[in-house]
């Protein structure tokens, strides 16, 4: 496919921003960046051009149309819901999950569903109904690791031992959720195979679960918890080139977190635009 003039200009603009030759659209300055690839946390600034991250470095000296001072705050990748049955409550589910930091959803249907909250979009990658597989934008199916939804630590241990990836159903009861995660942490499972569910639509009700904070409270290390809430699902479904990490070239789906122990985002950024603050969706907000 030939690149369009618009796509070429977008790419060139990103290069110019990365070289500090053109103002970034958005700059997250001096944040504590959580790197899921190296499992490090360090201070850096993140330059965004359009919908993509184009530069990450200490002391970024380029201009920006908008700057958010993230001193003392953490920036981590948007959460990925690994397996959601979104229909027929797609809009309500998106509106509930997005302010809590879920910026991508892997849907459990093969049919294309655009999740639209009315004020912001949540992208949706779709599993085949027969699964496991992933359908991309032109209908090509890709095989992924066999996966199992587990609601007990014992089932998760058995599934990981059998080489499966696990979608961990942590439930709505916070006490049982914490107990399950503590058991998982004590079992020493390979966390790269574990994915945490963030919420679901069921019989007209929407359940949203603060699983990142619960994972940390259960004793799961910070970087492993971040991987379990997004990166692992992105890798599982072959979309890690776009989502699941904070890295140059990835989509600017980012969470600004003030209290990492709770891991509830104060700002949610989707495609380089601020779409929610303090648990509430916003329209056209910046700063």
Short mmCIF file of C-alpha atoms in Angstrom, two decimals:
data_model
loop_
_atom_site.label_atom_id
_atom_site.label_comp_id
_atom_site.label_asym_id
_atom_site.label_seq_id
_atom_site.Cartn_x
_atom_site.Cartn_y
_atom_site.Cartn_z
CA UNK A 1 0.00 0.00 0.00
CA UNK A 2 1.37 3.39 -0.97
CA UNK A 3 1.65 5.98 1.77
CA UNK A 4 -0.63 8.96 1.41
CA UNK A 5 0.65 12.53 1.49
CA UNK A 6 -1.03 12.97 4.87
CA UNK A 7 0.61 9.89 6.38
CA UNK A 8 4.03 10.94 5.08
CA UNK A 9 3.61 14.42 6.53
CA UNK A 10 2.52 12.92 9.84
CA UNK A 11 5.62 10.75 9.93
CA UNK A 12 7.89 13.66 9.01
CA UNK A 13 6.29 15.83 11.68
CA UNK A 14 7.06 13.14 14.23
CA UNK A 15 10.69 13.05 13.15
CA UNK A 16 10.96 16.83 13.41
CA UNK A 17 9.42 16.79 16.89
CA UNK A 18 11.79 14.03 18.01
CA UNK A 19 14.71 16.20 16.89
CA UNK A 20 13.22 19.24 18.66
CA UNK A 21 12.90 21.03 15.31
CA UNK A 22 9.13 21.41 15.61
CA UNK A 23 6.88 21.84 18.67
CA UNK A 24 5.36 18.72 20.13
CA UNK A 25 1.59 18.66 20.41
CA UNK A 26 1.88 17.52 24.02
CA UNK A 27 4.84 17.16 26.38
CA UNK A 28 4.73 15.22 29.63
CA UNK A 29 7.67 16.78 31.43
CA UNK A 30 9.83 15.12 34.09
CA UNK A 31 7.63 12.11 34.81
CA UNK A 32 8.51 8.87 36.55
CA UNK A 33 8.26 6.62 33.51
CA UNK A 34 7.44 2.95 34.04
CA UNK A 35 9.22 0.92 31.36
CA UNK A 36 7.64 -2.52 30.94
CA UNK A 37 10.37 -3.66 28.55
CA UNK A 38 13.36 -3.09 30.84
CA UNK A 39 11.36 -3.22 34.11
CA UNK A 40 12.85 0.10 35.17
CA UNK A 41 11.39 3.35 36.46
CA UNK A 42 13.26 6.56 35.68
CA UNK A 43 12.73 10.26 35.14
CA UNK A 44 12.11 11.34 31.55
CA UNK A 45 9.98 13.62 29.39
CA UNK A 46 7.61 12.25 26.75
CA UNK A 47 7.01 14.18 23.50
CA UNK A 48 3.84 13.43 21.57
CA UNK A 49 3.09 14.33 17.95
CA UNK A 50 -0.44 13.61 16.81
CA UNK A 51 -1.44 10.23 18.20
CA UNK A 52 2.08 8.84 18.67
CA UNK A 53 4.93 9.03 21.15
CA UNK A 54 7.92 10.34 19.20
CA UNK A 55 10.58 11.00 21.83
CA UNK A 56 11.41 9.94 25.37
CA UNK A 57 14.45 11.40 27.03
CA UNK A 58 15.75 13.26 30.03
CA UNK A 59 15.82 17.02 29.59
CA UNK A 60 13.87 17.18 26.34
CA UNK A 61 14.67 20.69 25.07
CA UNK A 62 12.05 21.09 22.35
CA UNK A 63 9.02 23.33 22.46
CA UNK A 64 5.48 22.06 22.91
CA UNK A 65 2.03 23.45 22.30
CA UNK A 66 0.95 22.06 25.62
CA UNK A 67 3.03 20.94 28.61
CA UNK A 68 1.97 18.94 31.66
CA UNK A 69 4.43 19.08 34.55
CA UNK A 70 4.61 15.50 35.79
CA UNK A 71 7.24 16.05 38.47
CA UNK A 72 6.67 13.44 41.17
CA UNK A 73 3.95 11.75 39.11
CA UNK A 74 4.05 8.41 37.30
CA UNK A 75 3.29 7.73 33.66
CA UNK A 76 2.34 4.23 32.60
CA UNK A 77 0.70 2.72 29.52
CA UNK A 78 -3.07 2.68 29.20
CA UNK A 79 -4.62 -0.49 30.53
CA UNK A 80 -5.82 -3.18 28.12
CA UNK A 81 -8.95 -5.18 28.92
CA UNK A 82 -7.96 -8.67 27.72
CA UNK A 83 -11.37 -10.21 27.10
CA UNK A 84 -14.64 -8.28 27.18
CA UNK A 85 -18.11 -9.25 26.07
CA UNK A 86 -19.06 -5.73 25.04
CA UNK A 87 -22.36 -6.15 23.21
CA UNK A 88 -24.98 -4.78 23.71
CA UNK A 89 -23.55 -2.38 26.29
CA UNK A 90 -20.52 -1.17 24.33
CA UNK A 91 -21.07 2.52 24.93
CA UNK A 92 -21.71 2.16 28.66
CA UNK A 93 -18.75 -0.17 29.12
CA UNK A 94 -16.41 2.22 27.30
CA UNK A 95 -17.71 5.19 29.27
CA UNK A 96 -17.07 3.32 32.53
CA UNK A 97 -13.67 1.85 31.71
CA UNK A 98 -12.01 4.78 29.92
CA UNK A 99 -11.92 7.21 32.90
CA UNK A 100 -10.33 4.42 34.96
CA UNK A 101 -7.50 4.07 32.45
CA UNK A 102 -8.61 1.28 30.09
CA UNK A 103 -7.71 2.60 26.65
CA UNK A 104 -7.95 -0.64 24.63
CA UNK A 105 -10.35 -3.55 24.76
CA UNK A 106 -9.99 -7.02 23.29
CA UNK A 107 -13.56 -7.92 22.40
CA UNK A 108 -14.95 -11.43 22.60
CA UNK A 109 -16.83 -11.16 19.31
CA UNK A 110 -15.64 -11.56 15.76
CA UNK A 111 -17.90 -8.80 14.49
CA UNK A 112 -16.43 -5.32 14.27
CA UNK A 113 -17.70 -3.13 17.09
CA UNK A 114 -16.71 0.48 17.48
CA UNK A 115 -16.77 1.39 21.13
CA UNK A 116 -17.80 5.00 21.43
CA UNK A 117 -18.55 6.68 24.72
CA UNK A 118 -19.98 9.75 23.02
CA UNK A 119 -16.94 11.81 23.91
CA UNK A 120 -14.05 9.46 23.27
CA UNK A 121 -13.33 6.26 21.39
CA UNK A 122 -11.89 3.06 22.78
CA UNK A 123 -10.27 0.94 20.11
CA UNK A 124 -11.34 -2.68 19.91
CA UNK A 125 -9.42 -5.67 18.64
CA UNK A 126 -11.58 -8.70 18.05
CA UNK A 127 -11.11 -12.38 18.79
CA UNK A 128 -12.72 -14.95 16.56
CA UNK A 129 -15.81 -16.48 18.16
CA UNK A 130 -14.20 -19.90 17.93
CA UNK A 131 -10.92 -18.42 19.25
CA UNK A 132 -8.18 -18.14 19.88
CA UNK A 133 -7.21 -15.74 17.14
CA UNK A 134 -7.12 -12.07 16.38
CA UNK A 135 -8.77 -10.28 13.47
CA UNK A 136 -6.97 -7.17 12.33
CA UNK A 137 -8.47 -4.27 10.41
CA UNK A 138 -8.54 -6.14 7.10
CA UNK A 139 -9.81 -9.44 8.45
CA UNK A 140 -6.55 -11.39 8.59
CA UNK A 141 -6.67 -13.95 11.39
CA UNK A 142 -3.63 -14.44 13.60
CA UNK A 143 -3.20 -17.36 15.95
CA UNK A 144 -2.33 -16.54 19.54
CA UNK A 145 -1.34 -18.67 22.52
CA UNK A 146 -4.08 -20.84 23.91
CA UNK A 147 -5.69 -19.01 26.79
CA UNK A 148 -7.95 -19.87 29.70
CA UNK A 149 -10.14 -17.70 31.90
CA UNK A 150 -9.45 -18.62 35.53
CA UNK A 151 -11.11 -17.46 38.73
CA UNK A 152 -8.99 -19.45 41.19
CA UNK A 153 -5.27 -19.54 41.83
CA UNK A 154 -5.22 -23.32 41.45
CA UNK A 155 -6.72 -23.16 37.98
CA UNK A 156 -4.26 -20.42 37.01
CA UNK A 157 -1.30 -22.49 38.23
CA UNK A 158 -2.47 -25.51 36.22
CA UNK A 159 -3.05 -23.43 33.08
CA UNK A 160 0.35 -21.74 33.21
CA UNK A 161 2.01 -25.13 33.83
CA UNK A 162 0.28 -26.37 30.67
CA UNK A 163 1.75 -23.51 28.65
CA UNK A 164 -1.43 -21.47 28.46
CA UNK A 165 -1.95 -17.79 28.92
CA UNK A 166 -4.41 -16.89 31.65
CA UNK A 167 -7.08 -14.23 31.82
CA UNK A 168 -7.47 -13.89 35.58
CA UNK A 169 -11.07 -13.21 36.60
CA UNK A 170 -10.60 -11.45 39.93
CA UNK A 171 -14.30 -10.91 40.70
CA UNK A 172 -16.18 -7.99 42.19
CA UNK A 173 -15.57 -8.72 45.89
CA UNK A 174 -12.46 -6.70 46.93
CA UNK A 175 -11.61 -9.06 49.80
CA UNK A 176 -11.74 -12.17 47.61
CA UNK A 177 -9.91 -10.29 44.85
CA UNK A 178 -7.02 -9.43 47.17
CA UNK A 179 -6.88 -12.99 48.52
CA UNK A 180 -6.74 -14.42 45.00
CA UNK A 181 -3.98 -12.06 43.92
CA UNK A 182 -1.98 -12.77 47.07
CA UNK A 183 -2.21 -16.49 46.37
CA UNK A 184 -1.10 -15.91 42.79
CA UNK A 185 1.82 -13.77 43.99
CA UNK A 186 2.88 -16.43 46.53
CA UNK A 187 2.70 -19.16 43.87
CA UNK A 188 5.50 -17.50 41.92
CA UNK A 189 3.76 -17.88 38.56
CA UNK A 190 5.34 -16.62 35.37
CA UNK A 191 3.53 -13.28 35.29
CA UNK A 192 4.17 -12.81 31.55
CA UNK A 193 1.33 -15.32 31.04
CA UNK A 194 -1.15 -13.52 33.29
CA UNK A 195 -3.70 -10.88 32.25
CA UNK A 196 -6.08 -9.11 34.63
CA UNK A 197 -9.64 -8.21 33.72
CA UNK A 198 -10.68 -4.62 34.44
CA UNK A 199 -14.45 -4.87 34.08
CA UNK A 200 -17.40 -6.31 32.25
CA UNK A 201 -20.98 -5.71 31.18
CA UNK A 202 -23.36 -8.30 32.56
CA UNK A 203 -27.17 -8.30 32.45
CA UNK A 204 -27.30 -4.55 32.00
CA UNK A 205 -24.88 -3.75 34.83
CA UNK A 206 -21.32 -2.50 34.44
CA UNK A 207 -18.58 -3.74 36.77
CA UNK A 208 -15.26 -1.86 36.97
CA UNK A 209 -12.45 -3.26 39.08
CA UNK A 210 -9.34 -1.39 40.30
CA UNK A 211 -7.09 -4.37 39.66
CA UNK A 212 -3.77 -2.53 39.37
CA UNK A 213 -3.92 -1.23 42.94
CA UNK A 214 -5.09 -4.62 44.17
CA UNK A 215 -2.17 -6.35 42.44
CA UNK A 216 0.31 -4.01 44.13
CA UNK A 217 -1.38 -4.47 47.50
CA UNK A 218 -1.12 -8.23 47.02
CA UNK A 219 2.65 -7.95 46.71
CA UNK A 220 3.03 -8.26 42.95
CA UNK A 221 6.04 -6.11 41.89
CA UNK A 222 5.20 -2.82 40.19
CA UNK A 223 6.50 -3.63 36.74
CA UNK A 224 4.87 -7.07 36.73
CA UNK A 225 1.55 -5.51 37.77
CA UNK A 226 1.79 -3.03 34.89
CA UNK A 227 2.52 -5.87 32.51
CA UNK A 228 -0.46 -7.87 33.80
CA UNK A 229 -2.85 -4.93 33.35
CA UNK A 230 -1.99 -4.20 29.71
CA UNK A 231 1.33 -5.21 28.20
CA UNK A 232 0.77 -8.96 28.43
CA UNK A 233 -2.61 -8.70 26.69
CA UNK A 234 -1.05 -6.58 23.94
CA UNK A 235 1.70 -9.18 23.38
CA UNK A 236 -0.81 -12.02 23.53
CA UNK A 237 -2.82 -10.52 20.69
CA UNK A 238 0.04 -9.19 18.60
CA UNK A 239 -0.69 -5.49 19.12
CA UNK A 240 2.29 -4.55 21.28
CA UNK A 241 3.65 -2.43 18.43
CA UNK A 242 0.78 -0.04 19.15
CA UNK A 243 -0.29 -0.38 22.78
CA UNK A 244 0.79 -1.76 26.14
CA UNK A 245 4.02 0.20 26.67
CA UNK A 246 5.45 3.70 26.81
CA UNK A 247 7.94 3.77 23.95
CA UNK A 248 8.70 5.82 20.81
CA UNK A 249 6.39 4.94 17.94
CA UNK A 250 3.62 3.60 20.14
CA UNK A 251 0.20 5.18 20.36
CA UNK A 252 0.07 7.87 23.01
CA UNK A 253 -2.33 5.98 25.27
CA UNK A 254 -0.96 7.07 28.63
CA UNK A 255 -2.00 7.36 32.26
CA UNK A 256 -0.74 9.99 34.67
CA UNK A 257 -0.89 8.60 38.20
CA UNK A 258 -0.28 10.67 41.32
CA UNK A 259 -0.37 7.81 43.87
CA UNK A 260 1.22 4.71 42.41
CA UNK A 261 0.06 2.56 45.32
CA UNK A 262 -3.55 3.10 44.20
CA UNK A 263 -2.72 3.36 40.47
CA UNK A 264 -5.93 5.26 39.70
CA UNK A 265 -5.12 7.75 36.92
CA UNK A 266 -5.68 11.44 37.49
CA UNK A 267 -5.32 11.99 33.72
CA UNK A 268 -6.11 9.59 30.87
CA UNK A 269 -4.61 10.27 27.45
CA UNK A 270 -5.94 8.46 24.37
CA UNK A 271 -4.33 8.95 20.94
CA UNK A 272 -2.45 11.94 22.34
CA UNK A 273 -5.58 13.70 23.63
CA UNK A 274 -6.68 14.12 27.22
CA UNK A 275 -10.02 12.35 27.52
CA UNK A 276 -10.57 11.99 31.27
CA UNK A 277 -9.55 13.55 34.58
CA UNK A 278 -10.07 12.29 38.09
CA UNK A 279 -12.42 9.53 37.00
CA UNK A 280 -14.58 11.67 34.72
CA UNK A 281 -14.71 11.87 30.94
CA UNK A 282 -13.91 15.21 29.40
CA UNK A 283 -14.42 16.62 25.94
CA UNK A 284 -11.73 18.74 24.30
CA UNK A 285 -9.73 19.18 27.51
CA UNK A 286 -6.02 19.87 27.56
CA UNK A 287 -3.83 20.63 30.54
#
